[in-house]
JSON list of C-alpha atoms in Angstrom, two decimals:
[
{"chain": "E", "resi": 250, "resn": "UNK", "atom": "CA", "xyz": [13.72, 11.84, 44.65]},
{"chain": "E", "resi": 251, "resn": "UNK", "atom": "CA", "xyz": [12.98, 15.03, 42.72]},
{"chain": "E", "resi": 252, "resn": "UNK", "atom": "CA", "xyz": [16.04, 14.47, 40.54]},
{"chain": "E", "resi": 253, "resn": "UNK", "atom": "CA", "xyz": [14.95, 10.88, 39.84]},
{"chain": "E", "resi": 254, "resn": "UNK", "atom": "CA", "xyz": [11.47, 12.07, 38.90]},
{"chain": "E", "resi": 255, "resn": "UNK", "atom": "CA", "xyz": [12.95, 14.50, 36.40]},
{"chain": "E", "resi": 256, "resn": "UNK", "atom": "CA", "xyz": [15.02, 11.72, 34.84]},
{"chain": "E", "resi": 257, "resn": "UNK", "atom": "CA", "xyz": [11.96, 9.43, 34.52]},
{"chain": "E", "resi": 258, "resn": "UNK", "atom": "CA", "xyz": [9.85, 12.22, 33.05]},
{"chain": "E", "resi": 259, "resn": "UNK", "atom": "CA", "xyz": [12.53, 13.15, 30.52]},
{"chain": "E", "resi": 260, "resn": "UNK", "atom": "CA", "xyz": [13.05, 9.53, 29.46]},
{"chain": "E", "resi": 261, "resn": "UNK", "atom": "CA", "xyz": [9.31, 8.90, 29.13]},
{"chain": "E", "resi": 262, "resn": "UNK", "atom": "CA", "xyz": [8.80, 12.05, 27.09]},
{"chain": "E", "resi": 263, "resn": "UNK", "atom": "CA", "xyz": [11.70, 11.23, 24.77]},
{"chain": "E", "resi": 264, "resn": "UNK", "atom": "CA", "xyz": [10.49, 7.68, 24.16]},
{"chain": "E", "resi": 265, "resn": "UNK", "atom": "CA", "xyz": [6.90, 8.77, 23.68]},
{"chain": "E", "resi": 266, "resn": "UNK", "atom": "CA", "xyz": [7.67, 11.44, 21.12]},
{"chain": "E", "resi": 267, "resn": "UNK", "atom": "CA", "xyz": [9.99, 8.98, 19.39]},
{"chain": "E", "resi": 268, "resn": "UNK", "atom": "CA", "xyz": [7.07, 6.56, 19.04]},
{"chain": "E", "resi": 269, "resn": "UNK", "atom": "CA", "xyz": [4.91, 9.29, 17.49]},
{"chain": "E", "resi": 270, "resn": "UNK", "atom": "CA", "xyz": [7.68, 10.30, 15.10]},
{"chain": "E", "resi": 271, "resn": "UNK", "atom": "CA", "xyz": [7.89, 6.70, 13.90]},
{"chain": "E", "resi": 272, "resn": "UNK", "atom": "CA", "xyz": [4.21, 6.92, 12.97]},
{"chain": "E", "resi": 273, "resn": "UNK", "atom": "CA", "xyz": [4.98, 9.34, 10.11]},
{"chain": "E", "resi": 274, "resn": "UNK", "atom": "CA", "xyz": [3.71, 8.14, 6.70]},
{"chain": "E", "resi": 275, "resn": "UNK", "atom": "CA", "xyz": [5.94, 5.71, 4.83]},
{"chain": "E", "resi": 276, "resn": "UNK", "atom": "CA", "xyz": [6.08, 5.16, 1.08]},
{"chain": "E", "resi": 277, "resn": "UNK", "atom": "CA", "xyz": [6.74, 1.76, -0.49]},
{"chain": "E", "resi": 278, "resn": "UNK", "atom": "CA", "xyz": [7.72, 2.02, -4.16]},
{"chain": "E", "resi": 279, "resn": "UNK", "atom": "CA", "xyz": [7.86, -0.71, -6.75]},
{"chain": "E", "resi": 280, "resn": "UNK", "atom": "CA", "xyz": [11.46, 0.28, -7.41]},
{"chain": "E", "resi": 281, "resn": "UNK", "atom": "CA", "xyz": [12.34, -0.61, -3.80]},
{"chain": "E", "resi": 282, "resn": "UNK", "atom": "CA", "xyz": [11.93, -4.34, -4.46]},
{"chain": "E", "resi": 283, "resn": "UNK", "atom": "CA", "xyz": [14.96, -6.48, -5.29]},
{"chain": "E", "resi": 284, "resn": "UNK", "atom": "CA", "xyz": [14.56, -8.62, -8.38]},
{"chain": "E", "resi": 285, "resn": "UNK", "atom": "CA", "xyz": [15.05, -12.35, -7.89]},
{"chain": "E", "resi": 286, "resn": "UNK", "atom": "CA", "xyz": [14.08, -12.41, -4.21]},
{"chain": "E", "resi": 287, "resn": "UNK", "atom": "CA", "xyz": [10.72, -13.30, -2.68]},
{"chain": "E", "resi": 288, "resn": "UNK", "atom": "CA", "xyz": [10.99, -11.90, 0.84]},
{"chain": "E", "resi": 289, "resn": "UNK", "atom": "CA", "xyz": [12.01, -8.36, 1.74]},
{"chain": "E", "resi": 290, "resn": "UNK", "atom": "CA", "xyz": [11.28, -5.81, 4.47]},
{"chain": "E", "resi": 291, "resn": "UNK", "atom": "CA", "xyz": [10.36, -2.38, 3.10]},
{"chain": "E", "resi": 292, "resn": "UNK", "atom": "CA", "xyz": [8.99, 0.41, 5.27]},
{"chain": "E", "resi": 293, "resn": "UNK", "atom": "CA", "xyz": [8.69, -1.92, 8.26]},
{"chain": "E", "resi": 294, "resn": "UNK", "atom": "CA", "xyz": [6.41, -4.27, 6.28]},
{"chain": "E", "resi": 295, "resn": "UNK", "atom": "CA", "xyz": [7.55, -7.76, 5.25]},
{"chain": "E", "resi": 296, "resn": "UNK", "atom": "CA", "xyz": [6.78, -8.39, 1.59]},
{"chain": "E", "resi": 297, "resn": "UNK", "atom": "CA", "xyz": [6.60, -11.81, -0.01]},
{"chain": "E", "resi": 298, "resn": "UNK", "atom": "CA", "xyz": [5.65, -13.14, -3.42]},
{"chain": "E", "resi": 299, "resn": "UNK", "atom": "CA", "xyz": [4.22, -16.47, -4.55]},
{"chain": "E", "resi": 300, "resn": "UNK", "atom": "CA", "xyz": [4.84, -18.60, -6.42]},
{"chain": "E", "resi": 301, "resn": "UNK", "atom": "CA", "xyz": [7.68, -16.66, -8.09]},
{"chain": "E", "resi": 302, "resn": "UNK", "atom": "CA", "xyz": [10.19, -13.98, -7.09]},
{"chain": "E", "resi": 303, "resn": "UNK", "atom": "CA", "xyz": [9.92, -10.19, -7.33]},
{"chain": "E", "resi": 304, "resn": "UNK", "atom": "CA", "xyz": [10.42, -8.64, -10.76]},
{"chain": "E", "resi": 305, "resn": "UNK", "atom": "CA", "xyz": [10.15, -4.92, -11.44]},
{"chain": "E", "resi": 306, "resn": "UNK", "atom": "CA", "xyz": [8.77, -3.38, -14.62]},
{"chain": "E", "resi": 307, "resn": "UNK", "atom": "CA", "xyz": [8.87, 0.24, -15.87]},
{"chain": "E", "resi": 308, "resn": "UNK", "atom": "CA", "xyz": [6.25, 1.60, -18.27]},
{"chain": "E", "resi": 309, "resn": "UNK", "atom": "CA", "xyz": [5.85, 5.29, -19.16]},
{"chain": "E", "resi": 310, "resn": "UNK", "atom": "CA", "xyz": [8.20, 6.26, -16.32]},
{"chain": "E", "resi": 311, "resn": "UNK", "atom": "CA", "xyz": [6.31, 4.33, -13.61]},
{"chain": "E", "resi": 312, "resn": "UNK", "atom": "CA", "xyz": [8.16, 1.41, -12.00]},
{"chain": "E", "resi": 313, "resn": "UNK", "atom": "CA", "xyz": [6.06, -1.30, -10.41]},
{"chain": "E", "resi": 314, "resn": "UNK", "atom": "CA", "xyz": [6.79, -4.71, -8.99]},
{"chain": "E", "resi": 315, "resn": "UNK", "atom": "CA", "xyz": [5.36, -7.93, -10.34]},
{"chain": "E", "resi": 316, "resn": "UNK", "atom": "CA", "xyz": [6.19, -11.60, -10.00]},
{"chain": "E", "resi": 317, "resn": "UNK", "atom": "CA", "xyz": [8.48, -13.77, -12.11]},
{"chain": "E", "resi": 318, "resn": "UNK", "atom": "CA", "xyz": [6.80, -16.61, -13.97]},
{"chain": "E", "resi": 319, "resn": "UNK", "atom": "CA", "xyz": [3.16, -16.85, -14.90]},
{"chain": "E", "resi": 320, "resn": "UNK", "atom": "CA", "xyz": [1.90, -15.53, -18.20]},
{"chain": "E", "resi": 321, "resn": "UNK", "atom": "CA", "xyz": [3.79, -12.21, -18.12]},
{"chain": "E", "resi": 322, "resn": "UNK", "atom": "CA", "xyz": [6.95, -12.89, -16.04]},
{"chain": "E", "resi": 323, "resn": "UNK", "atom": "CA", "xyz": [7.00, -9.35, -14.62]},
{"chain": "E", "resi": 324, "resn": "UNK", "atom": "CA", "xyz": [3.43, -8.60, -13.49]},
{"chain": "E", "resi": 325, "resn": "UNK", "atom": "CA", "xyz": [1.05, -10.00, -10.88]},
{"chain": "E", "resi": 326, "resn": "UNK", "atom": "CA", "xyz": [-0.99, -12.57, -12.78]},
{"chain": "E", "resi": 327, "resn": "UNK", "atom": "CA", "xyz": [-4.02, -14.67, -11.91]},
{"chain": "E", "resi": 328, "resn": "UNK", "atom": "CA", "xyz": [-2.83, -17.26, -9.39]},
{"chain": "E", "resi": 329, "resn": "UNK", "atom": "CA", "xyz": [0.07, -15.07, -8.20]},
{"chain": "E", "resi": 330, "resn": "UNK", "atom": "CA", "xyz": [0.09, -13.06, -4.98]},
{"chain": "E", "resi": 331, "resn": "UNK", "atom": "CA", "xyz": [2.15, -10.20, -3.58]},
{"chain": "E", "resi": 332, "resn": "UNK", "atom": "CA", "xyz": [1.64, -9.85, 0.18]},
{"chain": "E", "resi": 333, "resn": "UNK", "atom": "CA", "xyz": [2.77, -7.37, 2.82]},
{"chain": "E", "resi": 334, "resn": "UNK", "atom": "CA", "xyz": [2.48, -8.25, 6.51]},
{"chain": "E", "resi": 335, "resn": "UNK", "atom": "CA", "xyz": [3.49, -6.64, 9.80]},
{"chain": "E", "resi": 336, "resn": "UNK", "atom": "CA", "xyz": [3.20, -7.56, 13.48]},
{"chain": "E", "resi": 337, "resn": "UNK", "atom": "CA", "xyz": [2.34, -3.91, 14.12]},
{"chain": "E", "resi": 338, "resn": "UNK", "atom": "CA", "xyz": [-0.83, -2.57, 12.43]},
{"chain": "E", "resi": 339, "resn": "UNK", "atom": "CA", "xyz": [-0.52, -0.02, 9.65]},
{"chain": "E", "resi": 340, "resn": "UNK", "atom": "CA", "xyz": [-3.11, 2.25, 8.05]},
{"chain": "E", "resi": 341, "resn": "UNK", "atom": "CA", "xyz": [-3.11, 2.67, 4.26]},
{"chain": "E", "resi": 342, "resn": "UNK", "atom": "CA", "xyz": [-3.55, 6.11, 2.69]},
{"chain": "E", "resi": 343, "resn": "UNK", "atom": "CA", "xyz": [-3.16, 5.31, -1.01]},
{"chain": "E", "resi": 344, "resn": "UNK", "atom": "CA", "xyz": [-2.33, 2.47, -3.39]},
{"chain": "E", "resi": 345, "resn": "UNK", "atom": "CA", "xyz": [-1.06, 2.89, -6.96]},
{"chain": "E", "resi": 346, "resn": "UNK", "atom": "CA", "xyz": [-1.23, 0.09, -9.51]},
{"chain": "E", "resi": 347, "resn": "UNK", "atom": "CA", "xyz": [0.29, 0.00, -12.98]},
{"chain": "E", "resi": 348, "resn": "UNK", "atom": "CA", "xyz": [-0.18, -1.65, -16.39]},
{"chain": "E", "resi": 349, "resn": "UNK", "atom": "CA", "xyz": [-3.84, -2.29, -15.63]},
{"chain": "E", "resi": 350, "resn": "UNK", "atom": "CA", "xyz": [-5.51, -1.83, -19.03]},
{"chain": "E", "resi": 351, "resn": "UNK", "atom": "CA", "xyz": [-9.06, -1.76, -20.35]},
{"chain": "E", "resi": 352, "resn": "UNK", "atom": "CA", "xyz": [-8.43, -3.34, -23.77]},
{"chain": "E", "resi": 353, "resn": "UNK", "atom": "CA", "xyz": [-8.17, -3.74, -26.65]},
{"chain": "E", "resi": 354, "resn": "UNK", "atom": "CA", "xyz": [-4.54, -2.54, -26.33]},
{"chain": "E", "resi": 355, "resn": "UNK", "atom": "CA", "xyz": [-2.16, -5.49, -25.99]},
{"chain": "E", "resi": 356, "resn": "UNK", "atom": "CA", "xyz": [-5.21, -7.76, -26.57]},
{"chain": "E", "resi": 357, "resn": "UNK", "atom": "CA", "xyz": [-6.26, -7.01, -23.00]},
{"chain": "E", "resi": 358, "resn": "UNK", "atom": "CA", "xyz": [-9.71, -7.20, -21.43]},
{"chain": "E", "resi": 359, "resn": "UNK", "atom": "CA", "xyz": [-11.06, -4.84, -18.77]},
{"chain": "E", "resi": 360, "resn": "UNK", "atom": "CA", "xyz": [-8.41, -5.98, -16.30]},
{"chain": "E", "resi": 361, "resn": "UNK", "atom": "CA", "xyz": [-9.31, -6.48, -12.63]},
{"chain": "E", "resi": 362, "resn": "UNK", "atom": "CA", "xyz": [-7.01, -6.20, -9.61]},
{"chain": "E", "resi": 363, "resn": "UNK", "atom": "CA", "xyz": [-8.02, -7.52, -6.19]},
{"chain": "E", "resi": 364, "resn": "UNK", "atom": "CA", "xyz": [-6.62, -5.95, -3.02]},
{"chain": "E", "resi": 365, "resn": "UNK", "atom": "CA", "xyz": [-7.27, -7.98, 0.12]},
{"chain": "E", "resi": 366, "resn": "UNK", "atom": "CA", "xyz": [-6.71, -6.74, 3.66]},
{"chain": "E", "resi": 367, "resn": "UNK", "atom": "CA", "xyz": [-7.83, -7.63, 7.18]},
{"chain": "E", "resi": 368, "resn": "UNK", "atom": "CA", "xyz": [-11.59, -7.94, 7.09]},
{"chain": "E", "resi": 369, "resn": "UNK", "atom": "CA", "xyz": [-12.24, -7.01, 3.50]},
{"chain": "E", "resi": 370, "resn": "UNK", "atom": "CA", "xyz": [-11.17, -6.49, -0.10]},
{"chain": "E", "resi": 371, "resn": "UNK", "atom": "CA", "xyz": [-11.38, -3.96, -2.95]},
{"chain": "E", "resi": 372, "resn": "UNK", "atom": "CA", "xyz": [-11.60, -4.57, -6.69]},
{"chain": "E", "resi": 373, "resn": "UNK", "atom": "CA", "xyz": [-10.16, -2.10, -9.21]},
{"chain": "E", "resi": 374, "resn": "UNK", "atom": "CA", "xyz": [-11.36, -2.53, -12.80]},
{"chain": "E", "resi": 375, "resn": "UNK", "atom": "CA", "xyz": [-10.01, -0.55, -15.76]},
{"chain": "E", "resi": 376, "resn": "UNK", "atom": "CA", "xyz": [-13.05, 0.46, -17.83]},
{"chain": "E", "resi": 377, "resn": "UNK", "atom": "CA", "xyz": [-11.57, 3.10, -20.13]},
{"chain": "E", "resi": 378, "resn": "UNK", "atom": "CA", "xyz": [-8.37, 4.90, -21.07]},
{"chain": "E", "resi": 379, "resn": "UNK", "atom": "CA", "xyz": [-8.70, 7.19, -18.04]},
{"chain": "E", "resi": 380, "resn": "UNK", "atom": "CA", "xyz": [-11.66, 5.59, -16.29]},
{"chain": "E", "resi": 381, "resn": "UNK", "atom": "CA", "xyz": [-11.77, 2.83, -13.68]},
{"chain": "E", "resi": 382, "resn": "UNK", "atom": "CA", "xyz": [-14.28, 1.56, -11.15]},
{"chain": "E", "resi": 383, "resn": "UNK", "atom": "CA", "xyz": [-13.93, 0.48, -7.53]},
{"chain": "E", "resi": 384, "resn": "UNK", "atom": "CA", "xyz": [-15.96, -2.32, -5.98]},
{"chain": "E", "resi": 385, "resn": "UNK", "atom": "CA", "xyz": [-16.45, -2.78, -2.24]},
{"chain": "E", "resi": 386, "resn": "UNK", "atom": "CA", "xyz": [-14.36, 0.30, -1.39]},
{"chain": "E", "resi": 387, "resn": "UNK", "atom": "CA", "xyz": [-15.03, 2.39, 1.75]},
{"chain": "E", "resi": 388, "resn": "UNK", "atom": "CA", "xyz": [-17.13, 5.52, 1.32]},
{"chain": "E", "resi": 389, "resn": "UNK", "atom": "CA", "xyz": [-15.17, 8.45, -0.02]},
{"chain": "E", "resi": 390, "resn": "UNK", "atom": "CA", "xyz": [-12.54, 6.31, -1.77]},
{"chain": "E", "resi": 391, "resn": "UNK", "atom": "CA", "xyz": [-11.52, 7.65, -5.18]},
{"chain": "E", "resi": 392, "resn": "UNK", "atom": "CA", "xyz": [-9.44, 6.47, -8.13]},
{"chain": "E", "resi": 393, "resn": "UNK", "atom": "CA", "xyz": [-7.31, 8.72, -10.35]},
{"chain": "E", "resi": 394, "resn": "UNK", "atom": "CA", "xyz": [-5.63, 7.99, -13.68]},
{"chain": "E", "resi": 395, "resn": "UNK", "atom": "CA", "xyz": [-1.92, 8.91, -13.54]},
{"chain": "E", "resi": 396, "resn": "UNK", "atom": "CA", "xyz": [-1.05, 7.47, -16.97]},
{"chain": "E", "resi": 397, "resn": "UNK", "atom": "CA", "xyz": [-3.68, 6.55, -19.55]},
{"chain": "E", "resi": 398, "resn": "UNK", "atom": "CA", "xyz": [-4.50, 2.93, -20.32]},
{"chain": "E", "resi": 399, "resn": "UNK", "atom": "CA", "xyz": [-3.33, 3.19, -23.93]},
{"chain": "E", "resi": 400, "resn": "UNK", "atom": "CA", "xyz": [-0.62, 1.51, -25.98]},
{"chain": "E", "resi": 401, "resn": "UNK", "atom": "CA", "xyz": [1.64, 4.50, -25.23]},
{"chain": "E", "resi": 402, "resn": "UNK", "atom": "CA", "xyz": [0.52, 4.93, -21.61]},
{"chain": "E", "resi": 403, "resn": "UNK", "atom": "CA", "xyz": [1.19, 3.07, -18.42]},
{"chain": "E", "resi": 404, "resn": "UNK", "atom": "CA", "xyz": [-2.33, 2.16, -17.30]},
{"chain": "E", "resi": 405, "resn": "UNK", "atom": "CA", "xyz": [-1.52, 3.63, -13.86]},
{"chain": "E", "resi": 406, "resn": "UNK", "atom": "CA", "xyz": [-4.23, 4.18, -11.24]},
{"chain": "E", "resi": 407, "resn": "UNK", "atom": "CA", "xyz": [-4.01, 5.65, -7.75]},
{"chain": "E", "resi": 408, "resn": "UNK", "atom": "CA", "xyz": [-6.59, 4.68, -5.13]},
{"chain": "E", "resi": 409, "resn": "UNK", "atom": "CA", "xyz": [-7.00, 7.34, -2.43]},
{"chain": "E", "resi": 410, "resn": "UNK", "atom": "CA", "xyz": [-8.88, 6.67, 0.79]},
{"chain": "E", "resi": 411, "resn": "UNK", "atom": "CA", "xyz": [-10.86, 9.60, 2.18]},
{"chain": "E", "resi": 412, "resn": "UNK", "atom": "CA", "xyz": [-9.12, 8.92, 5.46]},
{"chain": "E", "resi": 413, "resn": "UNK", "atom": "CA", "xyz": [-6.58, 6.26, 6.27]},
{"chain": "E", "resi": 414, "resn": "UNK", "atom": "CA", "xyz": [-7.96, 2.76, 5.74]},
{"chain": "E", "resi": 415, "resn": "UNK", "atom": "CA", "xyz": [-8.66, 1.12, 9.10]},
{"chain": "E", "resi": 416, "resn": "UNK", "atom": "CA", "xyz": [-5.45, -0.33, 10.57]},
{"chain": "E", "resi": 417, "resn": "UNK", "atom": "CA", "xyz": [-4.52, -3.74, 9.14]},
{"chain": "E", "resi": 418, "resn": "UNK", "atom": "CA", "xyz": [-1.70, -6.22, 9.62]},
{"chain": "E", "resi": 419, "resn": "UNK", "atom": "CA", "xyz": [-1.66, -7.52, 6.05]},
{"chain": "E", "resi": 420, "resn": "UNK", "atom": "CA", "xyz": [-2.44, -6.51, 2.48]},
{"chain": "E", "resi": 421, "resn": "UNK", "atom": "CA", "xyz": [-2.21, -8.67, -0.63]},
{"chain": "E", "resi": 422, "resn": "UNK", "atom": "CA", "xyz": [-2.56, -8.19, -4.37]},
{"chain": "E", "resi": 423, "resn": "UNK", "atom": "CA", "xyz": [-3.68, -10.62, -7.06]},
{"chain": "E", "resi": 424, "resn": "UNK", "atom": "CA", "xyz": [-5.41, -10.53, -10.45]},
{"chain": "E", "resi": 425, "resn": "UNK", "atom": "CA", "xyz": [-8.89, -11.79, -11.28]},
{"chain": "E", "resi": 426, "resn": "UNK", "atom": "CA", "xyz": [-10.54, -12.80, -14.52]},
{"chain": "E", "resi": 427, "resn": "UNK", "atom": "CA", "xyz": [-11.12, -9.69, -16.59]},
{"chain": "E", "resi": 428, "resn": "UNK", "atom": "CA", "xyz": [-14.40, -8.40, -17.95]},
{"chain": "E", "resi": 429, "resn": "UNK", "atom": "CA", "xyz": [-14.62, -9.24, -21.67]},
{"chain": "E", "resi": 430, "resn": "UNK", "atom": "CA", "xyz": [-17.16, -6.48, -22.23]},
{"chain": "E", "resi": 431, "resn": "UNK", "atom": "CA", "xyz": [-17.59, -5.86, -25.95]},
{"chain": "E", "resi": 432, "resn": "UNK", "atom": "CA", "xyz": [-14.18, -7.27, -26.86]},
{"chain": "E", "resi": 433, "resn": "UNK", "atom": "CA", "xyz": [-13.87, -10.06, -29.38]},
{"chain": "E", "resi": 434, "resn": "UNK", "atom": "CA", "xyz": [-13.17, -13.64, -28.36]},
{"chain": "E", "resi": 435, "resn": "UNK", "atom": "CA", "xyz": [-9.55, -13.15, -29.37]},
{"chain": "E", "resi": 436, "resn": "UNK", "atom": "CA", "xyz": [-9.11, -10.13, -27.12]},
{"chain": "E", "resi": 437, "resn": "UNK", "atom": "CA", "xyz": [-10.78, -11.98, -24.25]},
{"chain": "E", "resi": 438, "resn": "UNK", "atom": "CA", "xyz": [-8.09, -14.65, -24.27]},
{"chain": "E", "resi": 439, "resn": "UNK", "atom": "CA", "xyz": [-5.56, -12.34, -22.56]},
{"chain": "E", "resi": 440, "resn": "UNK", "atom": "CA", "xyz": [-6.45, -12.00, -18.90]},
{"chain": "E", "resi": 441, "resn": "UNK", "atom": "CA", "xyz": [-5.73, -9.56, -16.03]},
{"chain": "E", "resi": 442, "resn": "UNK", "atom": "CA", "xyz": [-2.24, -8.68, -14.79]},
{"chain": "E", "resi": 443, "resn": "UNK", "atom": "CA", "xyz": [-0.74, -5.57, -13.17]},
{"chain": "E", "resi": 444, "resn": "UNK", "atom": "CA", "xyz": [2.07, -4.22, -10.94]},
{"chain": "E", "resi": 445, "resn": "UNK", "atom": "CA", "xyz": [2.24, -2.50, -7.56]},
{"chain": "E", "resi": 446, "resn": "UNK", "atom": "CA", "xyz": [3.72, 0.94, -8.21]},
{"chain": "E", "resi": 447, "resn": "UNK", "atom": "CA", "xyz": [3.37, 2.51, -4.77]},
{"chain": "E", "resi": 448, "resn": "UNK", "atom": "CA", "xyz": [1.67, 2.24, -1.39]},
{"chain": "E", "resi": 449, "resn": "UNK", "atom": "CA", "xyz": [1.57, 5.01, 1.21]},
{"chain": "E", "resi": 450, "resn": "UNK", "atom": "CA", "xyz": [0.86, 3.82, 4.75]},
{"chain": "E", "resi": 451, "resn": "UNK", "atom": "CA", "xyz": [1.27, 4.93, 8.34]},
{"chain": "E", "resi": 452, "resn": "UNK", "atom": "CA", "xyz": [2.35, 2.68, 11.23]},
{"chain": "E", "resi": 453, "resn": "UNK", "atom": "CA", "xyz": [-0.10, 2.71, 14.11]},
{"chain": "E", "resi": 454, "resn": "UNK", "atom": "CA", "xyz": [1.57, 3.14, 17.53]},
{"chain": "E", "resi": 455, "resn": "UNK", "atom": "CA", "xyz": [1.11, 0.15, 19.82]},
{"chain": "E", "resi": 456, "resn": "UNK", "atom": "CA", "xyz": [-1.02, 0.66, 22.97]},
{"chain": "E", "resi": 457, "resn": "UNK", "atom": "CA", "xyz": [2.15, 0.63, 25.07]},
{"chain": "E", "resi": 458, "resn": "UNK", "atom": "CA", "xyz": [3.58, 3.45, 22.99]},
{"chain": "E", "resi": 459, "resn": "UNK", "atom": "CA", "xyz": [0.38, 5.46, 23.34]},
{"chain": "E", "resi": 460, "resn": "UNK", "atom": "CA", "xyz": [0.44, 4.91, 27.09]},
{"chain": "E", "resi": 461, "resn": "UNK", "atom": "CA", "xyz": [4.06, 6.03, 27.12]},
{"chain": "E", "resi": 462, "resn": "UNK", "atom": "CA", "xyz": [3.10, 9.15, 25.20]},
{"chain": "E", "resi": 463, "resn": "UNK", "atom": "CA", "xyz": [0.45, 9.89, 27.83]},
{"chain": "E", "resi": 464, "resn": "UNK", "atom": "CA", "xyz": [3.01, 9.44, 30.59]},
{"chain": "E", "resi": 465, "resn": "UNK", "atom": "CA", "xyz": [5.45, 11.73, 28.82]},
{"chain": "E", "resi": 466, "resn": "UNK", "atom": "CA", "xyz": [2.86, 14.45, 28.30]},
{"chain": "E", "resi": 467, "resn": "UNK", "atom": "CA", "xyz": [1.65, 14.13, 31.88]},
{"chain": "E", "resi": 468, "resn": "UNK", "atom": "CA", "xyz": [5.23, 14.36, 33.09]},
{"chain": "E", "resi": 469, "resn": "UNK", "atom": "CA", "xyz": [5.85, 17.50, 31.07]},
{"chain": "E", "resi": 470, "resn": "UNK", "atom": "CA", "xyz": [2.69, 19.05, 32.52]},
{"chain": "E", "resi": 471, "resn": "UNK", "atom": "CA", "xyz": [3.73, 18.10, 36.06]},
{"chain": "E", "resi": 472, "resn": "UNK", "atom": "CA", "xyz": [7.19, 19.55, 35.56]},
{"chain": "E", "resi": 473, "resn": "UNK", "atom": "CA", "xyz": [5.72, 22.83, 34.36]},
{"chain": "E", "resi": 474, "resn": "UNK", "atom": "CA", "xyz": [3.37, 23.06, 37.33]},
{"chain": "E", "resi": 475, "resn": "UNK", "atom": "CA", "xyz": [6.25, 22.39, 39.75]},
{"chain": "E", "resi": 476, "resn": "UNK", "atom": "CA", "xyz": [8.29, 25.17, 38.15]},
{"chain": "E", "resi": 477, "resn": "UNK", "atom": "CA", "xyz": [5.40, 27.58, 38.61]}
]
């Protein structure tokens, strides 16, 4: 009986710590997507695009993924959606978007990206060469320019959550009508589009895994007490 207990404790501990190890942060990069496909599992998350296939784009050394077709053929345009889903919840630490410009470079407007997730959404608007605003973001969320929104830059922005965003099972990206601001009518004719450069997330252990972790830790404690 004692030998069997040791085997059960060891197995539970091994499985529990394995579950925790799997909860280490994962990084999804735009370069990870395969051009010409519209469904791919990356970092345990199933990614899909509509209505076109994945198409990567590199600007100023930053590679992001967009969608074939639309007005740009390699960015996420208005009416196009890039979506990541998972049966197991994941918490998002940061999101980096590229080629999101403020105008008038490339005849762009103040471009707007919409990020939708379980129970909410965030808007990112490029308002200057190194300035952007967030709408509807959780307290403590910040945005940083990684490459200026200029004709020689990449218009790259990283959104950092103060803590991990509450666990979600899906996240999607699309473009909205841009803000014309003080741009001329001609500049206002070119609307928002962008790419997903990177997303850092962390899988959330399932309740069964957490229970298993508790069993493993309890077993280790019991084994130590028996040795004493």
